[in-house]
């Protein structure tokens, strides 16, 4: 009997040990901090899945603890998870604390030198995993996320996806917060980007199938940069190697831009919504609200322009009329310089281009009485700004009332 009891006790103990071993990717609620090394180990032990449950991962550069694979001013680059497939990280608060980095090679020249904390202000997570990347509910303070993938197997990018939702990126200096996005499809939704030199940067030549950027907040983008580099990156960048599948879905909808905004009638600021270094002649940037100021910064000579949607807003019809060069742009619905507008598919010189729509209005005369039909509605459509109001053709009479206008 004793032997049986001991056997049962040992079996229970083994079960507890096995359960504990199976959940290394969960952080106990009482443990609210981790080192960078502990975070990396937890992700690897969880086979790429880690839910931090609100844990804080704060670190300063210390190569005795974590080797920096490359220093590319202003970033300290950590190359991570090359042996993993899919990667899913949620509910972790990351904070990089800049500090001096002695005698590290320059990623550009290869020469060793000392780096100050003023020079290297960001950390970069360059994820080398072969599969998809999912980020949920995380914060990144001075930390860049790069779903880089396997450099030696770029065709595999066609099978990879990126999903970044409900997260925030703050204080990324002179660089994009989400950069080197190689996966063919990406969903970037419900995030906040604050005081970042650029927000989202797509890289690589795999034909893009679906890029959905929705309901994000972009505050003071493209200002926290080296002197003279302000307004040179923008909200979204497409690199020179970017290509788009014939049925590509590129959607920008519900996003809010504050702090630094697109130049328009009420603003002299000059934030590019898109920085474009590739051809986009076959691409429609779906979802943008017609009439809302939109700019493209062409940074490679002769690249072809995309199109923006027409549509109805508040009962008025907006028809996309083309791209106004910077010196010919007056406002998003001003057609004064229409003769100089470029059309979708046209090749453009280096510079800023602004979307312009023709807006036509609808005027409705109605009696405004809910339960009576005093006179039928008179609806006139297709009116342009500056036209006279249409003449009311009915008789505005109602028993017991005097018409005043």
mmCIF file of C-alpha atoms in Angstrom:
data_model
loop_
_atom_site.group_PDB
_atom_site.id
_atom_site.type_symbol
_atom_site.label_atom_id
_atom_site.label_comp_id
_atom_site.label_asym_id
_atom_site.label_seq_id
_atom_site.Cartn_x
_atom_site.Cartn_y
_atom_site.Cartn_z
ATOM 1 C CA UNK A 1 0.000 0.000 0.000
ATOM 2 C CA UNK A 2 2.837 2.319 0.807
ATOM 3 C CA UNK A 3 4.399 1.669 -2.586
ATOM 4 C CA UNK A 4 1.142 2.464 -4.340
ATOM 5 C CA UNK A 5 0.795 5.710 -2.336
ATOM 6 C CA UNK A 6 4.300 6.769 -3.218
ATOM 7 C CA UNK A 7 3.663 5.973 -6.869
ATOM 8 C CA UNK A 8 0.536 8.134 -6.922
ATOM 9 C CA UNK A 9 2.383 10.930 -5.160
ATOM 10 C CA UNK A 10 5.228 10.796 -7.681
ATOM 11 C CA UNK A 11 2.760 10.764 -10.577
ATOM 12 C CA UNK A 12 1.051 13.905 -9.251
ATOM 13 C CA UNK A 13 4.377 15.637 -8.772
ATOM 14 C CA UNK A 14 5.423 14.743 -12.316
ATOM 15 C CA UNK A 15 2.126 16.087 -13.657
ATOM 16 C CA UNK A 16 2.689 19.412 -11.889
ATOM 17 C CA UNK A 17 6.212 19.622 -13.294
ATOM 18 C CA UNK A 18 4.931 18.862 -16.812
ATOM 19 C CA UNK A 19 2.205 21.505 -16.580
ATOM 20 C CA UNK A 20 4.736 24.077 -15.399
ATOM 21 C CA UNK A 21 7.040 23.153 -18.270
ATOM 22 C CA UNK A 22 4.243 23.493 -20.796
ATOM 23 C CA UNK A 23 3.435 27.131 -19.953
ATOM 24 C CA UNK A 24 6.746 29.040 -19.925
ATOM 25 C CA UNK A 25 5.204 31.662 -22.226
ATOM 26 C CA UNK A 26 2.907 32.941 -19.451
ATOM 27 C CA UNK A 27 4.134 35.424 -16.858
ATOM 28 C CA UNK A 28 2.674 35.102 -13.379
ATOM 29 C CA UNK A 29 0.554 38.129 -12.436
ATOM 30 C CA UNK A 30 2.780 38.923 -9.481
ATOM 31 C CA UNK A 31 5.873 39.196 -11.711
ATOM 32 C CA UNK A 32 5.595 42.529 -13.523
ATOM 33 C CA UNK A 33 9.143 42.873 -14.892
ATOM 34 C CA UNK A 34 11.505 40.801 -17.016
ATOM 35 C CA UNK A 35 14.971 41.302 -18.403
ATOM 36 C CA UNK A 36 15.416 41.257 -22.162
ATOM 37 C CA UNK A 37 17.184 37.901 -21.812
ATOM 38 C CA UNK A 38 14.239 36.461 -19.886
ATOM 39 C CA UNK A 39 11.813 37.703 -22.534
ATOM 40 C CA UNK A 40 13.816 36.129 -25.358
ATOM 41 C CA UNK A 41 14.035 32.847 -23.458
ATOM 42 C CA UNK A 42 10.299 32.838 -22.729
ATOM 43 C CA UNK A 43 9.438 33.333 -26.410
ATOM 44 C CA UNK A 44 11.790 30.538 -27.445
ATOM 45 C CA UNK A 45 10.462 28.187 -24.756
ATOM 46 C CA UNK A 46 6.924 28.951 -25.901
ATOM 47 C CA UNK A 47 7.855 28.017 -29.484
ATOM 48 C CA UNK A 48 7.193 31.584 -30.621
ATOM 49 C CA UNK A 49 4.122 32.372 -28.512
ATOM 50 C CA UNK A 50 4.306 34.666 -25.491
ATOM 51 C CA UNK A 51 1.603 36.511 -23.547
ATOM 52 C CA UNK A 52 3.255 38.847 -21.073
ATOM 53 C CA UNK A 53 0.038 39.786 -19.265
ATOM 54 C CA UNK A 54 1.282 43.365 -18.879
ATOM 55 C CA UNK A 55 4.901 42.609 -18.013
ATOM 56 C CA UNK A 56 7.505 45.376 -18.451
ATOM 57 C CA UNK A 57 10.698 44.577 -20.361
ATOM 58 C CA UNK A 58 13.062 47.491 -19.786
ATOM 59 C CA UNK A 59 16.741 47.407 -20.632
ATOM 60 C CA UNK A 60 19.810 49.465 -21.469
ATOM 61 C CA UNK A 61 22.432 48.199 -23.941
ATOM 62 C CA UNK A 62 24.756 45.749 -22.199
ATOM 63 C CA UNK A 63 26.481 43.282 -24.496
ATOM 64 C CA UNK A 64 27.480 41.060 -21.605
ATOM 65 C CA UNK A 65 23.774 40.296 -21.266
ATOM 66 C CA UNK A 66 22.486 40.738 -24.850
ATOM 67 C CA UNK A 67 24.687 41.028 -27.915
ATOM 68 C CA UNK A 68 23.807 43.805 -30.347
ATOM 69 C CA UNK A 69 24.186 42.279 -33.811
ATOM 70 C CA UNK A 70 24.407 45.592 -35.656
ATOM 71 C CA UNK A 71 24.658 49.262 -34.815
ATOM 72 C CA UNK A 72 23.115 51.385 -37.556
ATOM 73 C CA UNK A 73 22.855 54.904 -36.256
ATOM 74 C CA UNK A 74 20.457 55.657 -34.601
ATOM 75 C CA UNK A 75 19.494 52.009 -33.933
ATOM 76 C CA UNK A 76 20.918 49.166 -31.854
ATOM 77 C CA UNK A 77 19.708 46.094 -33.746
ATOM 78 C CA UNK A 78 18.899 42.818 -32.013
ATOM 79 C CA UNK A 79 18.441 39.937 -34.473
ATOM 80 C CA UNK A 80 16.035 37.472 -32.865
ATOM 81 C CA UNK A 81 14.222 34.144 -33.265
ATOM 82 C CA UNK A 82 15.824 32.862 -36.480
ATOM 83 C CA UNK A 83 14.993 29.255 -35.522
ATOM 84 C CA UNK A 84 11.279 29.906 -34.969
ATOM 85 C CA UNK A 85 8.324 29.677 -37.344
ATOM 86 C CA UNK A 86 5.307 31.822 -36.478
ATOM 87 C CA UNK A 87 5.765 34.490 -33.816
ATOM 88 C CA UNK A 88 2.989 35.811 -31.538
ATOM 89 C CA UNK A 89 3.750 38.378 -28.821
ATOM 90 C CA UNK A 90 1.039 40.025 -26.757
ATOM 91 C CA UNK A 91 0.628 42.287 -23.731
ATOM 92 C CA UNK A 92 4.258 43.263 -23.205
ATOM 93 C CA UNK A 93 5.521 46.786 -22.448
ATOM 94 C CA UNK A 94 8.964 47.316 -23.963
ATOM 95 C CA UNK A 95 11.237 50.226 -23.076
ATOM 96 C CA UNK A 96 14.755 50.823 -24.334
ATOM 97 C CA UNK A 97 16.932 53.070 -22.155
ATOM 98 C CA UNK A 98 19.705 54.597 -24.304
ATOM 99 C CA UNK A 99 23.248 54.323 -22.975
ATOM 100 C CA UNK A 100 26.742 54.580 -24.423
ATOM 101 C CA UNK A 101 27.876 51.550 -26.463
ATOM 102 C CA UNK A 102 31.664 51.103 -26.501
ATOM 103 C CA UNK A 103 33.647 49.704 -29.440
ATOM 104 C CA UNK A 104 30.996 48.304 -31.713
ATOM 105 C CA UNK A 105 31.224 48.044 -35.482
ATOM 106 C CA UNK A 106 29.296 50.487 -37.614
ATOM 107 C CA UNK A 107 26.617 48.677 -39.632
ATOM 108 C CA UNK A 108 27.371 50.935 -42.580
ATOM 109 C CA UNK A 109 31.204 51.120 -42.635
ATOM 110 C CA UNK A 110 32.149 48.034 -40.615
ATOM 111 C CA UNK A 111 34.624 50.024 -38.499
ATOM 112 C CA UNK A 112 34.622 49.777 -34.709
ATOM 113 C CA UNK A 113 33.897 52.932 -32.737
ATOM 114 C CA UNK A 114 32.387 54.208 -29.523
ATOM 115 C CA UNK A 115 28.732 55.245 -29.658
ATOM 116 C CA UNK A 116 27.012 57.705 -27.347
ATOM 117 C CA UNK A 117 23.469 57.431 -26.067
ATOM 118 C CA UNK A 118 22.640 60.553 -28.103
ATOM 119 C CA UNK A 119 23.671 58.744 -31.285
ATOM 120 C CA UNK A 120 21.942 55.401 -30.592
ATOM 121 C CA UNK A 121 18.484 56.362 -29.349
ATOM 122 C CA UNK A 122 16.446 53.355 -30.487
ATOM 123 C CA UNK A 123 16.520 49.590 -30.160
ATOM 124 C CA UNK A 124 15.381 47.525 -33.138
ATOM 125 C CA UNK A 125 13.869 44.068 -32.878
ATOM 126 C CA UNK A 126 14.711 42.441 -36.195
ATOM 127 C CA UNK A 127 12.623 39.271 -36.171
ATOM 128 C CA UNK A 128 14.287 36.590 -38.314
ATOM 129 C CA UNK A 129 11.597 33.921 -37.849
ATOM 130 C CA UNK A 130 10.451 32.124 -40.996
ATOM 131 C CA UNK A 131 6.704 32.451 -40.407
ATOM 132 C CA UNK A 132 4.159 35.143 -39.709
ATOM 133 C CA UNK A 133 4.387 37.805 -37.000
ATOM 134 C CA UNK A 134 1.524 38.813 -34.684
ATOM 135 C CA UNK A 135 1.788 41.670 -32.181
ATOM 136 C CA UNK A 136 -1.161 42.435 -29.888
ATOM 137 C CA UNK A 137 -1.619 44.882 -27.032
ATOM 138 C CA UNK A 138 2.048 45.825 -26.671
ATOM 139 C CA UNK A 139 3.804 49.153 -26.087
ATOM 140 C CA UNK A 140 7.139 50.048 -27.633
ATOM 141 C CA UNK A 141 9.074 52.971 -26.142
ATOM 142 C CA UNK A 142 12.085 53.805 -28.329
ATOM 143 C CA UNK A 143 11.747 50.309 -29.819
ATOM 144 C CA UNK A 144 11.381 49.477 -33.531
ATOM 145 C CA UNK A 145 9.653 46.310 -34.750
ATOM 146 C CA UNK A 146 10.969 44.742 -37.956
ATOM 147 C CA UNK A 147 9.348 41.514 -39.302
ATOM 148 C CA UNK A 148 12.418 40.937 -41.448
ATOM 149 C CA UNK A 149 12.224 37.167 -41.971
ATOM 150 C CA UNK A 150 14.797 34.980 -43.700
ATOM 151 C CA UNK A 151 17.075 36.944 -46.014
ATOM 152 C CA UNK A 152 18.010 33.736 -47.832
ATOM 153 C CA UNK A 153 14.419 32.735 -48.640
ATOM 154 C CA UNK A 154 12.592 35.809 -49.883
ATOM 155 C CA UNK A 155 10.039 33.786 -51.941
ATOM 156 C CA UNK A 156 8.708 32.581 -48.584
ATOM 157 C CA UNK A 157 7.545 36.140 -47.850
ATOM 158 C CA UNK A 158 4.562 35.363 -50.103
ATOM 159 C CA UNK A 159 3.311 33.005 -47.375
ATOM 160 C CA UNK A 160 3.976 35.321 -44.432
ATOM 161 C CA UNK A 161 1.643 37.815 -42.794
ATOM 162 C CA UNK A 162 2.061 40.637 -40.308
ATOM 163 C CA UNK A 163 -0.639 41.606 -37.815
ATOM 164 C CA UNK A 164 -0.119 44.516 -35.416
ATOM 165 C CA UNK A 165 -3.181 45.478 -33.394
ATOM 166 C CA UNK A 166 -3.974 47.466 -30.266
ATOM 167 C CA UNK A 167 -0.369 48.499 -29.707
ATOM 168 C CA UNK A 168 1.518 51.773 -29.336
ATOM 169 C CA UNK A 169 4.870 53.093 -30.534
ATOM 170 C CA UNK A 170 6.466 56.161 -28.980
ATOM 171 C CA UNK A 171 9.569 58.310 -29.408
ATOM 172 C CA UNK A 172 11.332 56.546 -32.259
ATOM 173 C CA UNK A 173 14.066 58.899 -33.450
ATOM 174 C CA UNK A 174 15.011 59.344 -37.109
ATOM 175 C CA UNK A 175 13.531 55.990 -38.153
ATOM 176 C CA UNK A 176 10.266 54.158 -38.800
ATOM 177 C CA UNK A 177 8.505 52.487 -35.875
ATOM 178 C CA UNK A 178 7.414 49.507 -38.014
ATOM 179 C CA UNK A 179 10.078 48.906 -40.630
ATOM 180 C CA UNK A 180 11.337 46.353 -43.134
ATOM 181 C CA UNK A 181 7.889 44.813 -43.508
ATOM 182 C CA UNK A 182 8.622 41.952 -45.922
ATOM 183 C CA UNK A 183 5.472 39.774 -45.557
ATOM 184 C CA UNK A 184 3.137 39.910 -48.568
ATOM 185 C CA UNK A 185 0.121 40.820 -46.470
ATOM 186 C CA UNK A 186 -0.232 43.007 -43.397
ATOM 187 C CA UNK A 187 -2.977 44.232 -41.084
ATOM 188 C CA UNK A 188 -2.061 47.239 -38.946
ATOM 189 C CA UNK A 189 -5.083 48.330 -36.948
ATOM 190 C CA UNK A 190 -6.127 50.177 -33.781
ATOM 191 C CA UNK A 191 -2.575 51.299 -32.964
ATOM 192 C CA UNK A 192 -1.107 54.604 -31.808
ATOM 193 C CA UNK A 193 2.104 56.083 -33.205
ATOM 194 C CA UNK A 194 3.364 59.110 -31.260
ATOM 195 C CA UNK A 195 6.452 61.242 -31.904
ATOM 196 C CA UNK A 196 8.001 58.812 -34.369
ATOM 197 C CA UNK A 197 10.075 60.007 -37.297
ATOM 198 C CA UNK A 198 8.113 57.640 -39.534
ATOM 199 C CA UNK A 199 5.353 55.150 -38.823
ATOM 200 C CA UNK A 200 5.139 52.226 -41.302
ATOM 201 C CA UNK A 201 7.734 51.095 -43.875
ATOM 202 C CA UNK A 202 7.131 48.306 -46.420
ATOM 203 C CA UNK A 203 10.213 46.656 -47.901
ATOM 204 C CA UNK A 204 10.926 43.827 -50.344
ATOM 205 C CA UNK A 205 9.996 42.740 -53.848
ATOM 206 C CA UNK A 206 7.377 40.076 -53.141
ATOM 207 C CA UNK A 207 4.076 41.148 -54.783
ATOM 208 C CA UNK A 208 1.806 42.594 -52.096
ATOM 209 C CA UNK A 209 -1.626 41.031 -51.813
ATOM 210 C CA UNK A 210 -3.325 42.830 -48.934
ATOM 211 C CA UNK A 211 -2.149 45.826 -46.906
ATOM 212 C CA UNK A 212 -4.842 47.026 -44.506
ATOM 213 C CA UNK A 213 -4.043 50.065 -42.351
ATOM 214 C CA UNK A 214 -7.148 51.020 -40.365
ATOM 215 C CA UNK A 215 -8.228 53.035 -37.353
ATOM 216 C CA UNK A 216 -4.749 54.031 -36.229
ATOM 217 C CA UNK A 217 -3.756 57.309 -34.590
ATOM 218 C CA UNK A 218 -0.672 59.060 -35.956
ATOM 219 C CA UNK A 219 0.394 61.952 -33.725
ATOM 220 C CA UNK A 220 3.352 64.241 -34.471
ATOM 221 C CA UNK A 221 4.848 61.990 -37.127
ATOM 222 C CA UNK A 222 7.977 62.921 -39.087
ATOM 223 C CA UNK A 223 9.221 65.618 -36.693
ATOM 224 C CA UNK A 224 11.445 63.703 -34.219
ATOM 225 C CA UNK A 225 14.313 63.512 -36.670
ATOM 226 C CA UNK A 226 17.811 64.743 -37.365
ATOM 227 C CA UNK A 227 18.056 68.368 -38.433
ATOM 228 C CA UNK A 228 16.814 68.750 -42.008
ATOM 229 C CA UNK A 229 15.131 65.316 -42.014
ATOM 230 C CA UNK A 230 11.719 66.515 -40.845
ATOM 231 C CA UNK A 231 8.863 65.694 -43.266
ATOM 232 C CA UNK A 232 11.039 63.344 -45.307
ATOM 233 C CA UNK A 233 9.559 59.996 -44.217
ATOM 234 C CA UNK A 234 5.819 60.193 -43.670
ATOM 235 C CA UNK A 235 3.116 57.912 -42.331
ATOM 236 C CA UNK A 236 3.645 55.035 -44.815
ATOM 237 C CA UNK A 237 6.644 54.301 -47.039
ATOM 238 C CA UNK A 238 6.856 51.917 -49.991
ATOM 239 C CA UNK A 239 10.481 51.101 -50.845
ATOM 240 C CA UNK A 240 11.951 51.064 -54.347
ATOM 241 C CA UNK A 241 11.611 47.274 -54.562
ATOM 242 C CA UNK A 242 7.912 47.126 -53.617
ATOM 243 C CA UNK A 243 5.541 45.463 -56.083
ATOM 244 C CA UNK A 244 1.791 44.895 -56.030
ATOM 245 C CA UNK A 245 -0.253 41.929 -57.201
ATOM 246 C CA UNK A 246 -2.860 42.726 -59.847
ATOM 247 C CA UNK A 247 -5.637 42.235 -57.315
ATOM 248 C CA UNK A 248 -3.805 43.878 -54.416
ATOM 249 C CA UNK A 249 -5.999 45.375 -51.698
ATOM 250 C CA UNK A 250 -4.347 48.465 -50.232
ATOM 251 C CA UNK A 251 -6.658 50.109 -47.705
ATOM 252 C CA UNK A 252 -6.138 53.227 -45.597
ATOM 253 C CA UNK A 253 -9.311 53.945 -43.680
ATOM 254 C CA UNK A 254 -10.392 55.466 -40.380
ATOM 255 C CA UNK A 255 -6.915 56.725 -39.515
ATOM 256 C CA UNK A 256 -6.426 59.954 -37.545
ATOM 257 C CA UNK A 257 -3.486 62.296 -38.155
ATOM 258 C CA UNK A 258 -2.700 65.003 -35.584
ATOM 259 C CA UNK A 259 0.215 67.128 -34.446
ATOM 260 C CA UNK A 260 1.878 67.280 -37.845
ATOM 261 C CA UNK A 261 -0.648 67.208 -40.653
ATOM 262 C CA UNK A 262 -0.972 67.278 -44.426
ATOM 263 C CA UNK A 263 -0.750 70.711 -46.032
ATOM 264 C CA UNK A 264 -4.217 72.040 -46.827
ATOM 265 C CA UNK A 265 -6.261 75.234 -46.794
ATOM 266 C CA UNK A 266 -5.978 75.494 -43.003
ATOM 267 C CA UNK A 267 -2.423 74.247 -42.577
ATOM 268 C CA UNK A 268 1.017 75.075 -43.898
ATOM 269 C CA UNK A 269 2.523 71.842 -42.551
ATOM 270 C CA UNK A 270 3.769 69.309 -45.046
ATOM 271 C CA UNK A 271 3.495 65.751 -43.746
ATOM 272 C CA UNK A 272 3.549 63.112 -46.507
ATOM 273 C CA UNK A 273 0.896 60.454 -45.981
ATOM 274 C CA UNK A 274 2.815 58.199 -48.387
ATOM 275 C CA UNK A 275 6.486 58.283 -49.292
ATOM 276 C CA UNK A 276 6.766 56.461 -52.605
ATOM 277 C CA UNK A 277 9.910 55.058 -54.235
ATOM 278 C CA UNK A 278 8.243 52.439 -56.467
ATOM 279 C CA UNK A 279 5.700 52.351 -59.287
ATOM 280 C CA UNK A 280 2.071 52.346 -58.111
ATOM 281 C CA UNK A 281 0.190 52.815 -61.385
ATOM 282 C CA UNK A 282 -2.074 49.787 -60.842
ATOM 283 C CA UNK A 283 -2.817 50.560 -57.188
ATOM 284 C CA UNK A 284 -5.941 52.137 -55.698
ATOM 285 C CA UNK A 285 -5.488 53.412 -52.157
ATOM 286 C CA UNK A 286 -8.898 52.316 -50.914
ATOM 287 C CA UNK A 287 -10.785 53.676 -47.947
ATOM 288 C CA UNK A 288 -9.490 57.248 -47.837
ATOM 289 C CA UNK A 289 -12.296 59.733 -47.225
ATOM 290 C CA UNK A 290 -12.810 61.731 -50.441
ATOM 291 C CA UNK A 291 -11.994 65.384 -49.893
ATOM 292 C CA UNK A 292 -9.686 64.744 -46.929
ATOM 293 C CA UNK A 293 -6.205 66.147 -47.604
ATOM 294 C CA UNK A 294 -3.786 63.497 -48.881
ATOM 295 C CA UNK A 295 -0.169 63.857 -49.996
ATOM 296 C CA UNK A 296 2.432 61.695 -51.680
ATOM 297 C CA UNK A 297 6.161 62.396 -51.626
ATOM 298 C CA UNK A 298 7.836 60.931 -54.707
ATOM 299 C CA UNK A 299 11.485 60.260 -53.915
ATOM 300 C CA UNK A 300 12.569 58.478 -57.091
ATOM 301 C CA UNK A 301 12.365 60.076 -60.516
ATOM 302 C CA UNK A 302 9.653 58.890 -62.906
ATOM 303 C CA UNK A 303 7.623 56.713 -60.527
ATOM 304 C CA UNK A 304 3.969 56.246 -61.470
ATOM 305 C CA UNK A 305 1.163 57.580 -59.298
ATOM 306 C CA UNK A 306 -1.679 55.569 -57.720
ATOM 307 C CA UNK A 307 -5.346 56.511 -57.633
ATOM 308 C CA UNK A 308 -7.674 57.497 -54.807
ATOM 309 C CA UNK A 309 -11.397 56.705 -54.596
ATOM 310 C CA UNK A 310 -14.287 58.902 -55.548
ATOM 311 C CA UNK A 311 -17.409 58.729 -53.407
ATOM 312 C CA UNK A 312 -20.212 60.428 -51.517
ATOM 313 C CA UNK A 313 -19.680 62.263 -48.234
ATOM 314 C CA UNK A 314 -22.586 63.897 -46.376
ATOM 315 C CA UNK A 315 -24.727 63.619 -49.486
ATOM 316 C CA UNK A 316 -22.201 65.390 -51.707
ATOM 317 C CA UNK A 317 -20.347 63.689 -54.564
ATOM 318 C CA UNK A 318 -16.535 63.753 -54.740
ATOM 319 C CA UNK A 319 -14.833 62.794 -57.995
ATOM 320 C CA UNK A 320 -11.077 62.250 -57.915
ATOM 321 C CA UNK A 321 -9.470 64.591 -60.460
ATOM 322 C CA UNK A 322 -5.780 63.812 -60.032
ATOM 323 C CA UNK A 323 -2.590 64.919 -58.317
ATOM 324 C CA UNK A 324 -1.587 68.571 -57.983
ATOM 325 C CA UNK A 325 2.147 69.331 -57.867
ATOM 326 C CA UNK A 326 3.043 71.217 -54.706
ATOM 327 C CA UNK A 327 3.246 74.658 -56.343
ATOM 328 C CA UNK A 328 -0.159 74.179 -58.010
ATOM 329 C CA UNK A 329 -2.000 72.909 -54.968
ATOM 330 C CA UNK A 330 -4.539 75.257 -53.374
ATOM 331 C CA UNK A 331 -6.825 72.852 -51.574
ATOM 332 C CA UNK A 332 -8.275 69.348 -51.758
ATOM 333 C CA UNK A 333 -11.339 70.506 -53.741
ATOM 334 C CA UNK A 334 -9.869 73.501 -55.599
ATOM 335 C CA UNK A 335 -9.647 72.910 -59.367
ATOM 336 C CA UNK A 336 -8.106 76.272 -60.267
ATOM 337 C CA UNK A 337 -4.896 74.667 -61.577
ATOM 338 C CA UNK A 338 -6.511 71.502 -62.950
ATOM 339 C CA UNK A 339 -4.582 71.777 -66.224
ATOM 340 C CA UNK A 340 -1.357 70.957 -64.375
ATOM 341 C CA UNK A 341 -2.712 67.949 -62.439
ATOM 342 C CA UNK A 342 -1.141 64.529 -63.032
ATOM 343 C CA UNK A 343 -3.398 61.509 -63.456
ATOM 344 C CA UNK A 344 -3.173 58.034 -61.920
ATOM 345 C CA UNK A 345 -0.520 56.067 -63.794
ATOM 346 C CA UNK A 346 1.385 59.182 -64.853
ATOM 347 C CA UNK A 347 5.117 59.328 -64.177
ATOM 348 C CA UNK A 348 6.065 61.987 -61.653
ATOM 349 C CA UNK A 349 9.213 63.921 -60.915
ATOM 350 C CA UNK A 350 10.641 63.980 -57.407
ATOM 351 C CA UNK A 351 8.478 66.159 -55.159
ATOM 352 C CA UNK A 352 5.167 66.466 -53.290
ATOM 353 C CA UNK A 353 1.812 65.745 -54.932
ATOM 354 C CA UNK A 354 -1.628 66.369 -53.444
ATOM 355 C CA UNK A 355 -4.962 64.705 -54.157
ATOM 356 C CA UNK A 356 -7.734 66.915 -55.538
ATOM 357 C CA UNK A 357 -11.427 66.085 -55.925
ATOM 358 C CA UNK A 358 -14.253 67.839 -57.720
ATOM 359 C CA UNK A 359 -17.150 68.152 -55.324
ATOM 360 C CA UNK A 360 -20.741 68.544 -56.448
ATOM 361 C CA UNK A 361 -23.488 69.360 -54.001
ATOM 362 C CA UNK A 362 -27.087 68.358 -53.522
ATOM 363 C CA UNK A 363 -29.668 70.909 -52.373
ATOM 364 C CA UNK A 364 -33.015 69.703 -51.050
ATOM 365 C CA UNK A 365 -36.014 71.934 -50.331
ATOM 366 C CA UNK A 366 -38.303 70.149 -47.866
ATOM 367 C CA UNK A 367 -41.247 71.197 -45.724
ATOM 368 C CA UNK A 368 -39.659 69.705 -42.617
ATOM 369 C CA UNK A 369 -42.992 68.465 -41.286
ATOM 370 C CA UNK A 370 -42.849 64.842 -40.168
ATOM 371 C CA UNK A 371 -46.507 63.827 -40.311
ATOM 372 C CA UNK A 372 -47.847 66.051 -43.083
ATOM 373 C CA UNK A 373 -47.021 66.509 -46.744
ATOM 374 C CA UNK A 374 -47.149 70.290 -47.166
ATOM 375 C CA UNK A 375 -45.254 70.211 -50.478
ATOM 376 C CA UNK A 376 -43.086 67.562 -52.164
ATOM 377 C CA UNK A 377 -39.328 67.684 -51.718
ATOM 378 C CA UNK A 378 -37.438 69.440 -54.505
ATOM 379 C CA UNK A 379 -33.965 67.915 -54.988
ATOM 380 C CA UNK A 380 -31.242 69.445 -57.196
ATOM 381 C CA UNK A 381 -27.976 67.513 -57.668
ATOM 382 C CA UNK A 382 -24.661 68.215 -59.393
ATOM 383 C CA UNK A 383 -24.191 71.766 -58.091
ATOM 384 C CA UNK A 384 -20.665 73.153 -57.961
ATOM 385 C CA UNK A 385 -19.224 75.492 -55.363
ATOM 386 C CA UNK A 386 -20.008 79.135 -56.179
ATOM 387 C CA UNK A 387 -23.171 78.405 -58.171
ATOM 388 C CA UNK A 388 -26.399 80.220 -57.327
ATOM 389 C CA UNK A 389 -28.871 78.342 -55.175
ATOM 390 C CA UNK A 390 -31.551 76.684 -57.309
ATOM 391 C CA UNK A 391 -34.924 78.405 -57.483
ATOM 392 C CA UNK A 392 -37.698 76.786 -55.460
ATOM 393 C CA UNK A 393 -40.460 75.952 -57.905
ATOM 394 C CA UNK A 394 -43.228 75.079 -55.461
ATOM 395 C CA UNK A 395 -45.508 77.157 -53.231
ATOM 396 C CA UNK A 396 -44.363 77.374 -49.586
ATOM 397 C CA UNK A 397 -47.785 77.578 -47.959
ATOM 398 C CA UNK A 398 -49.142 76.001 -44.781
ATOM 399 C CA UNK A 399 -52.446 76.758 -43.117
ATOM 400 C CA UNK A 400 -51.991 78.849 -39.974
ATOM 401 C CA UNK A 401 -48.367 79.757 -40.776
ATOM 402 C CA UNK A 402 -46.575 82.604 -42.533
ATOM 403 C CA UNK A 403 -43.574 81.654 -44.681
ATOM 404 C CA UNK A 404 -40.499 83.711 -43.637
ATOM 405 C CA UNK A 405 -37.773 82.071 -45.740
#
